[in-house]
Coordinates of N, CA and C and ligand atoms in Angstrom, one line a residue:
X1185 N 157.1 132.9 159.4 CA 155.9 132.2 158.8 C 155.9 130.7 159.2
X1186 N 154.9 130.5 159.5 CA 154.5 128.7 160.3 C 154.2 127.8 158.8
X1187 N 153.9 126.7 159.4 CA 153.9 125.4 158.4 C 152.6 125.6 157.7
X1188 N 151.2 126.1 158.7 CA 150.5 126.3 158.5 C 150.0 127.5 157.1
X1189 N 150.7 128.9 157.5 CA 150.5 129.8 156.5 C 151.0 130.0 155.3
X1190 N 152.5 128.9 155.3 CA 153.0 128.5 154.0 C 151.5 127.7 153.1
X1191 N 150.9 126.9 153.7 CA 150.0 125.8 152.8 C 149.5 126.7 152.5
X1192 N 149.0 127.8 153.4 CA 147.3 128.4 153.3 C 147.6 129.3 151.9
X1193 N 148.9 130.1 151.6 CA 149.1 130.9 150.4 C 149.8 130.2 149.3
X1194 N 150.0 128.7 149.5 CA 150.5 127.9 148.2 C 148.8 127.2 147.9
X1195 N 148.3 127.2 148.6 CA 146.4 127.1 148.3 C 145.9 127.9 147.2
X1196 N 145.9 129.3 147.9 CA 145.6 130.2 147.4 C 146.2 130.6 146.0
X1197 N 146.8 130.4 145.6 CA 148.3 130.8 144.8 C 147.8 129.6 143.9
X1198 N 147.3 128.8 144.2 CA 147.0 127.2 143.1 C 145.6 127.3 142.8
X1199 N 145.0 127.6 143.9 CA 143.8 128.1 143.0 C 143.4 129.3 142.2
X1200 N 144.1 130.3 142.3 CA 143.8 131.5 141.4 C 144.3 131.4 140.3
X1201 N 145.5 130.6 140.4 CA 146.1 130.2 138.8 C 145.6 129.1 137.9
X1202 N 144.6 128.3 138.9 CA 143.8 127.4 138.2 C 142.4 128.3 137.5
X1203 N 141.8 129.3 138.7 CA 141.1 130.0 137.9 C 141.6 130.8 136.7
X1204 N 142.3 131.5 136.8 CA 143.3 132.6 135.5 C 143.2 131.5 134.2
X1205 N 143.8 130.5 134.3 CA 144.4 129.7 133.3 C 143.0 129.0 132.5
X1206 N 142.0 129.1 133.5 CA 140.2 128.7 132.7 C 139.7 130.3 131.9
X1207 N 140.1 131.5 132.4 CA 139.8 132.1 131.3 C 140.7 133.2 130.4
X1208 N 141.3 132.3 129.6 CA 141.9 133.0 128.6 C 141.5 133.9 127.9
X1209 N 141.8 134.5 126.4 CA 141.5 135.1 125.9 C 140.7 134.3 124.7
X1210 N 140.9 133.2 124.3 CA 140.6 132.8 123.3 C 139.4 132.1 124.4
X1211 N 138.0 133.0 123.3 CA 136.7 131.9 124.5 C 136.3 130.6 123.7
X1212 N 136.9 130.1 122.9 CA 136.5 129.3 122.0 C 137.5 127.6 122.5
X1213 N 138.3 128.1 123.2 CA 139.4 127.3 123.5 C 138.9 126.2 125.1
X1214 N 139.2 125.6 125.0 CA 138.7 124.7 125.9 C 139.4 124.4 127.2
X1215 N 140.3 125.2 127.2 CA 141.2 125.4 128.2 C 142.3 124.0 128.8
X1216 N 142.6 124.0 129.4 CA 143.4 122.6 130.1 C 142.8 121.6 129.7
X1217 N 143.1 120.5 129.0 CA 142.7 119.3 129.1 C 142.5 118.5 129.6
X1218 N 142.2 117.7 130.6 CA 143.0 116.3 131.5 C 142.1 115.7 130.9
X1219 N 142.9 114.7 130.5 CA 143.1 113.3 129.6 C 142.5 113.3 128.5
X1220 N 143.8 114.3 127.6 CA 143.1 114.6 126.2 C 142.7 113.3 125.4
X1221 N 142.7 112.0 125.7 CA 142.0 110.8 124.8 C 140.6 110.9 125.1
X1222 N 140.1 111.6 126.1 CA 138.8 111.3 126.1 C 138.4 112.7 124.7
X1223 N 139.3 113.6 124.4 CA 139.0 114.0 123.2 C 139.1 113.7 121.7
X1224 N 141.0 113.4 122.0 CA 141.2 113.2 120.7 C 141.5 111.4 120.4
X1225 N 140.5 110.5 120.1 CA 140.7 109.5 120.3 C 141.1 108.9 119.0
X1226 N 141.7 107.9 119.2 CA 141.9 107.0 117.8 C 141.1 107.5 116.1
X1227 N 139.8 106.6 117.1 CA 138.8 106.5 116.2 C 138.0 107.7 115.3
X1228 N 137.9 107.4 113.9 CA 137.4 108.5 112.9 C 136.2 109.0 113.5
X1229 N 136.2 110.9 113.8 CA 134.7 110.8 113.9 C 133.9 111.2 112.5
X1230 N 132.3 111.3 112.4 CA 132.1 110.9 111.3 C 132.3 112.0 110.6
X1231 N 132.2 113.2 110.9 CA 132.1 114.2 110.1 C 133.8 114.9 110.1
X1232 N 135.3 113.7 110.1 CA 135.9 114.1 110.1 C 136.4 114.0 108.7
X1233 N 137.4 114.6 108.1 CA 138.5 114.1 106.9 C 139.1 112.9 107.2
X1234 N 138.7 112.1 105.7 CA 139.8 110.9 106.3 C 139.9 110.3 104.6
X1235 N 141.6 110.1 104.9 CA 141.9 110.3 103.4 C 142.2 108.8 103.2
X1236 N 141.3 107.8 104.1 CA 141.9 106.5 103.4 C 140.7 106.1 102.4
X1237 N 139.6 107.0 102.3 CA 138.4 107.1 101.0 C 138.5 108.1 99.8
X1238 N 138.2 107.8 98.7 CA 138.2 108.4 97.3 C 138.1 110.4 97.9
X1239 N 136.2 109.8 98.5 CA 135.8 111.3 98.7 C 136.3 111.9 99.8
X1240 N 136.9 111.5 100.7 CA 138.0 112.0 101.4 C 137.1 112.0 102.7
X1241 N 136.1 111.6 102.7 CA 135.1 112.0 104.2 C 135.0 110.7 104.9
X1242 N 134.6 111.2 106.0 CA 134.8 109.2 107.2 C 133.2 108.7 106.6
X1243 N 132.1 109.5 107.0 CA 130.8 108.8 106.7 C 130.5 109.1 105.3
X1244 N 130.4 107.8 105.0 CA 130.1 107.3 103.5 C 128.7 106.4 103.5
X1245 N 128.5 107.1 102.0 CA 127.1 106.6 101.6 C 127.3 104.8 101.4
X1246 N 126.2 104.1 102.1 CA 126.5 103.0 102.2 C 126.2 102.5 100.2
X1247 N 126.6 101.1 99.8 CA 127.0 101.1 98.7 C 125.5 100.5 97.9
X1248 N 125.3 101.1 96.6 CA 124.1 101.0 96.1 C 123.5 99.5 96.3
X1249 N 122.2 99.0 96.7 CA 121.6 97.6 96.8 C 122.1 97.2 98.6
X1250 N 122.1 98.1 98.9 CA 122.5 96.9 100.4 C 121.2 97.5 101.0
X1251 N 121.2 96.5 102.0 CA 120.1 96.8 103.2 C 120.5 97.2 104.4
X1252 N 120.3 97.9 105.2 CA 120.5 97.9 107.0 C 120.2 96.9 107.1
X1253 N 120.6 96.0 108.8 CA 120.5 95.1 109.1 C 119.4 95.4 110.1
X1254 N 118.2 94.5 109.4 CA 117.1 94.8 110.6 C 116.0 95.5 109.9
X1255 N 116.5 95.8 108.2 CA 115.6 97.1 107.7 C 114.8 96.5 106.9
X1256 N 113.7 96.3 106.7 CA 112.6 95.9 105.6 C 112.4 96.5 104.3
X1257 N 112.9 96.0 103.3 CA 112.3 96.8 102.1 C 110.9 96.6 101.5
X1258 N 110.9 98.0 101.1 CA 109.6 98.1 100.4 C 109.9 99.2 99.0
X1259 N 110.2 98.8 97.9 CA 110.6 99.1 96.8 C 109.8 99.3 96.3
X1260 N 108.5 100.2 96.6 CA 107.1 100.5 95.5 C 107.4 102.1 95.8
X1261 N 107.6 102.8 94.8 CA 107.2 104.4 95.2 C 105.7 105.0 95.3
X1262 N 105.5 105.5 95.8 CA 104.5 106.4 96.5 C 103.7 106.7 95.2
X1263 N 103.4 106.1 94.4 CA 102.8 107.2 93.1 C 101.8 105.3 93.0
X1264 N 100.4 106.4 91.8 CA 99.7 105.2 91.7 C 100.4 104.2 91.0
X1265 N 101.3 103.8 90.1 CA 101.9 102.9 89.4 C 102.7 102.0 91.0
X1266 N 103.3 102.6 91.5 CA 103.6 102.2 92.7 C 102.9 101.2 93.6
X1267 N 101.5 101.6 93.7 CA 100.5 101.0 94.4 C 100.1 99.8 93.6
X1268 N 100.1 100.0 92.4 CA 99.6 98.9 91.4 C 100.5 98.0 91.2
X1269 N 101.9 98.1 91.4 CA 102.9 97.4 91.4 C 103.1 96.2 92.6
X1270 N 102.3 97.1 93.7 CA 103.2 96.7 95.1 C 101.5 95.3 95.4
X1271 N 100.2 95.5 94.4 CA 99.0 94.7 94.7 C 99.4 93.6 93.8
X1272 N 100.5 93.6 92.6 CA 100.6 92.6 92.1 C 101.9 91.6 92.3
X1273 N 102.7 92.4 93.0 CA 103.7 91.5 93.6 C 103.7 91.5 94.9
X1274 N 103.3 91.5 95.9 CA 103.5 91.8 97.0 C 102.6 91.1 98.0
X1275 N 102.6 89.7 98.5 CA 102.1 89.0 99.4 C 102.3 89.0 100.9
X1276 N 101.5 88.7 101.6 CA 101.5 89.0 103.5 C 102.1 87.6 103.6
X1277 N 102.8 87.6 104.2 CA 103.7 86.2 104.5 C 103.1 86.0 106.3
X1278 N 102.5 87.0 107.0 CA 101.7 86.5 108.0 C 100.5 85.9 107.9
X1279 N 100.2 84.8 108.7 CA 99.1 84.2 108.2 C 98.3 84.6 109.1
X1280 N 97.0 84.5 108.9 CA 95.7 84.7 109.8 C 95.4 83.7 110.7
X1281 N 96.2 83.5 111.6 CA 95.6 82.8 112.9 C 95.2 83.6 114.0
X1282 N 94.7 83.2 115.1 CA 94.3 84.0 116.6 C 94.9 84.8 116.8
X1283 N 96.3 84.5 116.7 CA 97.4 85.5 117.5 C 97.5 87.1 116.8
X1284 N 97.7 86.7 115.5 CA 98.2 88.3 114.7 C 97.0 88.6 114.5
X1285 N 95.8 88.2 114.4 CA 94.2 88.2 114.2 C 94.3 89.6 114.9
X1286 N 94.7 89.0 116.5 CA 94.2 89.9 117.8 C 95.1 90.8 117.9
X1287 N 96.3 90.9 117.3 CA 97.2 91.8 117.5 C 97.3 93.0 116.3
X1288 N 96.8 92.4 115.3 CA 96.0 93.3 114.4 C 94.8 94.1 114.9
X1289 N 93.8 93.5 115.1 CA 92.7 93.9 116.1 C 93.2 95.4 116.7
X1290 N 94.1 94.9 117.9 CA 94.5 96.1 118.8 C 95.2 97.0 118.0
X1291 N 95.9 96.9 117.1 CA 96.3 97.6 116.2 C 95.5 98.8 115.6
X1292 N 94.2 98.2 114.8 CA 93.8 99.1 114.1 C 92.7 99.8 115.0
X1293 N 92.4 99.3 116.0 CA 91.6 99.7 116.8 C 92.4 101.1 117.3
X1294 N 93.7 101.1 117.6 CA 94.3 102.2 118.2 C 94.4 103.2 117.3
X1295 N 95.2 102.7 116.0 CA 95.9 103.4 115.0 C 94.4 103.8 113.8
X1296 N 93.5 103.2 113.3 CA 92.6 103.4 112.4 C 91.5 103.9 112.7
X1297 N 90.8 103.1 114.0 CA 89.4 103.2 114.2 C 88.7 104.4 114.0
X1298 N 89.7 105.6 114.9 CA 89.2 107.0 115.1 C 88.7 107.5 113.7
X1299 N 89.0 107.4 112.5 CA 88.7 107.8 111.1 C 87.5 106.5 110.2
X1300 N 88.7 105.3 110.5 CA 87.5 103.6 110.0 C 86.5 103.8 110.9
X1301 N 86.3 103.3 111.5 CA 85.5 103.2 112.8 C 85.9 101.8 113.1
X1302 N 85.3 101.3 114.3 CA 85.6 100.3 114.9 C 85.6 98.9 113.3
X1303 N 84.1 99.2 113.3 CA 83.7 97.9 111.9 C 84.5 98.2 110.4
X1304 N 85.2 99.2 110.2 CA 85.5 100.0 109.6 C 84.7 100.4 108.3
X1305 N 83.5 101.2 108.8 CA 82.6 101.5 108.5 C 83.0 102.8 108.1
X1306 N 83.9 103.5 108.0 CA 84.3 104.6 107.6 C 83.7 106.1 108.5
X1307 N 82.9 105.5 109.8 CA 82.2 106.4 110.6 C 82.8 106.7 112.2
X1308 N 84.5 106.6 112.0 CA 84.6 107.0 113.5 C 85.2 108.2 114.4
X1309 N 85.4 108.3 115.3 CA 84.7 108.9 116.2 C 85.4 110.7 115.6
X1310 N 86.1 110.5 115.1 CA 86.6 112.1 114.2 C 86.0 112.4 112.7
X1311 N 85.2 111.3 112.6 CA 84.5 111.6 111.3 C 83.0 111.9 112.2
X1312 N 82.8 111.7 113.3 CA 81.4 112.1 113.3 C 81.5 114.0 113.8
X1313 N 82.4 113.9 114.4 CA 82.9 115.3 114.3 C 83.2 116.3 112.9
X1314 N 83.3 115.6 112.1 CA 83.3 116.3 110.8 C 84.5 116.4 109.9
X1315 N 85.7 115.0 110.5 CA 86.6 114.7 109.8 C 86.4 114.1 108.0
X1316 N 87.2 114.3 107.4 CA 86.2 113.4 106.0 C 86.4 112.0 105.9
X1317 N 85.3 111.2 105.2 CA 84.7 109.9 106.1 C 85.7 109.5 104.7
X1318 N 86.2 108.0 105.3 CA 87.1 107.1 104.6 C 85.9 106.1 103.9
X1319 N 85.7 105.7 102.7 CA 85.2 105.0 102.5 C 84.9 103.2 103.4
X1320 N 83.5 102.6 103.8 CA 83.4 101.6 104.1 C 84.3 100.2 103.7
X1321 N 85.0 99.3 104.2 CA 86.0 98.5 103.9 C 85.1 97.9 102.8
X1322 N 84.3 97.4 103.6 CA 83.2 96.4 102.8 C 82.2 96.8 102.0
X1323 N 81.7 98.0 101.6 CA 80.7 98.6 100.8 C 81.3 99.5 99.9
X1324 N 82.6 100.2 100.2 CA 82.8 101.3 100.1 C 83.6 101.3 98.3
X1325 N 84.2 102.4 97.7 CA 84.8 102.2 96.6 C 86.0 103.0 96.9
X1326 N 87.0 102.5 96.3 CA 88.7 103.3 96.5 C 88.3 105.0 95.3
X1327 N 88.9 105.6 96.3 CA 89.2 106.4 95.0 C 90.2 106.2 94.0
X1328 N 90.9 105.3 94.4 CA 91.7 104.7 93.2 C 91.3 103.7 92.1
X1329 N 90.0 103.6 92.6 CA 89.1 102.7 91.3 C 88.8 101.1 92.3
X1330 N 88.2 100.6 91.7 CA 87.6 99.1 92.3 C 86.9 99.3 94.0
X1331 N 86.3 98.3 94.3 CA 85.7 98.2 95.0 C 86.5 97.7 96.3
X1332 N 86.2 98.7 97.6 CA 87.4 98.9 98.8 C 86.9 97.4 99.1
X1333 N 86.3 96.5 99.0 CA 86.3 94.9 99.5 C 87.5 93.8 98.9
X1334 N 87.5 94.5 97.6 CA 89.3 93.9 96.6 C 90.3 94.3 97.0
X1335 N 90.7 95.5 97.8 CA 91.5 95.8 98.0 C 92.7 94.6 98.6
X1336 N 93.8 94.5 98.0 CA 94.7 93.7 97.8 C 95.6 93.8 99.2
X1337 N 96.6 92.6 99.0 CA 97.5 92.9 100.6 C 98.5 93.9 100.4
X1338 N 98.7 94.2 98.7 CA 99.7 95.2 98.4 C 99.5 96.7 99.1
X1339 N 97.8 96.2 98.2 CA 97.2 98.2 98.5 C 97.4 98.8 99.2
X1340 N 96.9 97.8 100.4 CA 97.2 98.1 101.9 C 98.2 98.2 102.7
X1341 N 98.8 97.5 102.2 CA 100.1 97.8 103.0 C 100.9 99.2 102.5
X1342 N 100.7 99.3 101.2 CA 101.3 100.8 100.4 C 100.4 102.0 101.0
X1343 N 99.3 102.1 100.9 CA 98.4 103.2 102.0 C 98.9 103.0 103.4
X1344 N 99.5 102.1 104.1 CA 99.7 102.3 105.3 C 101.0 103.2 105.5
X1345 N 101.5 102.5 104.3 CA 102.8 102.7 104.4 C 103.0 104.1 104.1
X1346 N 102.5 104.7 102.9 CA 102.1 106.4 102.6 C 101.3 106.8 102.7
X1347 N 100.2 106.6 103.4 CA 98.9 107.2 103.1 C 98.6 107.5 102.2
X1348 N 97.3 108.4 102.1 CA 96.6 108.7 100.7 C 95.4 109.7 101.2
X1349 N 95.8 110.9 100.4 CA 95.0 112.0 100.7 C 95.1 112.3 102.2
X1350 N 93.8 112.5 102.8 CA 93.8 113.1 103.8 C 94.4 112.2 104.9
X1351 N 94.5 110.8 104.3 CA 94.9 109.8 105.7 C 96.6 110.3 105.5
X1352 N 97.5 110.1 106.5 CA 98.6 110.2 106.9 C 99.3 108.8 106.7
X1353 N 100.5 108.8 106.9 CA 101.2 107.4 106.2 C 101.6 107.0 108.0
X1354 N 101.5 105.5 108.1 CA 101.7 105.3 109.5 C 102.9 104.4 110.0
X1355 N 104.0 105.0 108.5 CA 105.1 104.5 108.8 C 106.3 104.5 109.8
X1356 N 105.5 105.4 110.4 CA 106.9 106.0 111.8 C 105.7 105.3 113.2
X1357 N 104.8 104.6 112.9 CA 103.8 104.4 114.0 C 103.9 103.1 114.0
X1358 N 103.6 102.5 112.9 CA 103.8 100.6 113.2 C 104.5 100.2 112.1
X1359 N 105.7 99.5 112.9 CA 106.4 98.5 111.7 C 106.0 97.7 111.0
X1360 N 107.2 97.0 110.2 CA 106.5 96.2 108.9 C 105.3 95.3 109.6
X1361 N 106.0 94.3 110.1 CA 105.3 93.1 111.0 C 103.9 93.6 111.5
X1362 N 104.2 95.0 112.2 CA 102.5 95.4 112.6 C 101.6 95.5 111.7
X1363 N 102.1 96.2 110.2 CA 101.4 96.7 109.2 C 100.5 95.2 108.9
X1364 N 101.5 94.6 108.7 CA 101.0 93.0 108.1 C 99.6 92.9 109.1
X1365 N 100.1 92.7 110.3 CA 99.1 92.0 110.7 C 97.9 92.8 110.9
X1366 N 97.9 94.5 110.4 CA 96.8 95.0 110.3 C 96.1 95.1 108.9
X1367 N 96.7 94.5 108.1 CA 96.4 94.1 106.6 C 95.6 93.1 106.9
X1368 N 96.1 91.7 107.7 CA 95.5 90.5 108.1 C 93.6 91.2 108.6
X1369 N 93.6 92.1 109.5 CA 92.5 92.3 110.4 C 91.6 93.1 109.5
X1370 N 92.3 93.7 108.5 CA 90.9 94.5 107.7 C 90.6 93.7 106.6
X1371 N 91.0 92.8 106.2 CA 90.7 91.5 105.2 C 89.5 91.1 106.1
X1372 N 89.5 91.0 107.1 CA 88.4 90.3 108.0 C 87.1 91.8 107.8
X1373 N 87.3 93.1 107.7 CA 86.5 93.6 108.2 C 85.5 94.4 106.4
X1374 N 86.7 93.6 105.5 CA 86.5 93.4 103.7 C 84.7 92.5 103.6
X1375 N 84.6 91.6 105.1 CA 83.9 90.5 104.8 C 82.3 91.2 105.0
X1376 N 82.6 92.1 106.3 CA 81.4 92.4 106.8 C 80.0 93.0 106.6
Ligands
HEC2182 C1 92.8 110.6 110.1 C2 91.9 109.7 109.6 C3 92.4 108.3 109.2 C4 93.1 107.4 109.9 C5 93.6 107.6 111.3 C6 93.4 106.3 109.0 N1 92.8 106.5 107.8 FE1 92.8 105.2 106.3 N2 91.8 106.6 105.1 C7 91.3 107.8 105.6 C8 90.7 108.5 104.5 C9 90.0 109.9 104.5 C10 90.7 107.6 103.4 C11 90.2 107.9 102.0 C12 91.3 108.6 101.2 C13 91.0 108.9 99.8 O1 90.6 107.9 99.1 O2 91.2 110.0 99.4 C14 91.4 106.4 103.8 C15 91.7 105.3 103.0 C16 92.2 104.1 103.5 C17 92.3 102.9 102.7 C18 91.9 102.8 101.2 C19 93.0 103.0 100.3 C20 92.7 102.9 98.8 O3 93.5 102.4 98.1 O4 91.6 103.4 98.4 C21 92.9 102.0 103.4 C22 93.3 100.6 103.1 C23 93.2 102.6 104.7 N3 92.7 103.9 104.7 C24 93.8 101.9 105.8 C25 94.0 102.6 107.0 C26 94.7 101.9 108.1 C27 95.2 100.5 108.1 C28 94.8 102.8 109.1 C29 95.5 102.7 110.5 C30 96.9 102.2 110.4 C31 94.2 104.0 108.7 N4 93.7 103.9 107.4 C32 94.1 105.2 109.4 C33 91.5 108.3 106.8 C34 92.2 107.7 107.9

């Protein structure tokens, strides 16, 4: 036997026992490891046991009254008491200049118009199809009583934030900062 045919069946012989040894019996097993830290690492994962906590689990409920970092609260529940709460304490801390004016603007124009209409006239372009028509900003009456021209910076922000009736809540669509500034733009369209 040459130098050659020794390699060729210590080859052969290394790869079949690399193959064999990938399928075991147990299919659940992961077979050879190389560089088990990229599995088993230090760090807690979250859904592991970890007994340096009371309830014995790694991910814990963060502790009552805290905020995420980055998270905006809005502490009005979804119910009319909620709404009435959130019109009497609850002020737009953006002010109405050019900027948020116009970026309100684009805003509701994207996100509202189709139902408001552009003037929010309560006539757009899915209500002339036969969507049901939102009452006029500036003419129109809430169904929650008073006249849709009073509507407050709370109201509005609390309908955006949950909707109401057939409108949808558009809180997964524009953040706080957006909401505001589309609160800013329909105060303008309150006037019309
Ligand atoms: C799918 C259509 C639709 C879209 C889109 C829509 N709305 Fe509405 N909206 C309605 C309807 C319908 C009502 C009336 C609901 C009722 O009183 O039952 C309404 C009511 C309102 C009211 C009055 C709430 C009150 O207290 O009476 C406000 C304010 C409002 N919408 C703001 C918005 C804003 C801001 C947007 C965009 C971010 C928006 N809507 C998008 C359909 C829509």
């Amino acid at each position: 036997m040459n130098k050659f045919n020794t390699l060729k069946i210590t080859s052969v012989i290394t790869v079949v026992s690399i193959l064999l040894s990938a399928c075991g019996k147990d299919k659940r097993s992961t077979g050879w490891e190389y560089a088990p830290n990229m599995y088993e690492h230090i760090a807690y994962d979250p859904d592991q046991a970890n007994t340096n906590f009371k309830d014995g689990k790694t991910a814990q409920v963060p502790p009552v009254g805290t905020t995420p970092i980055g998270f905006v609260r809005f502490d009005y529940p979804n119910t009319k008491d909620g709404y009435e709460k959130a019109s009497l304490e609850v002020v737009n801390k953006y002010i109405a200049d050019k900027k948020n004016l116009a970026d309100g603007k684009i805003l509701f124009e994207h996100f509202c118009s189709p139902c408001h209409g552009i003037q929010g006239q309560g006539d757009g372009l899915v209500v002339q199809h036969g969507y049901p028509a939102p009452p006029s900003y500036s003419k129109g009456t809430s169904s929650r009583g008073g006249a849709m021209k009073d509507l407050t910076d709370g109201k509005i922000y609390h309908t955006i934030t949950y909707g109401l009736n057939a409108m949808g809540s558009y809180a997964s669509q524009l953040a706080p900062d957006e909401r505001w500034k589309v609160v800013l733009y329909i105060h303008q369209l309150q006037k019309i």
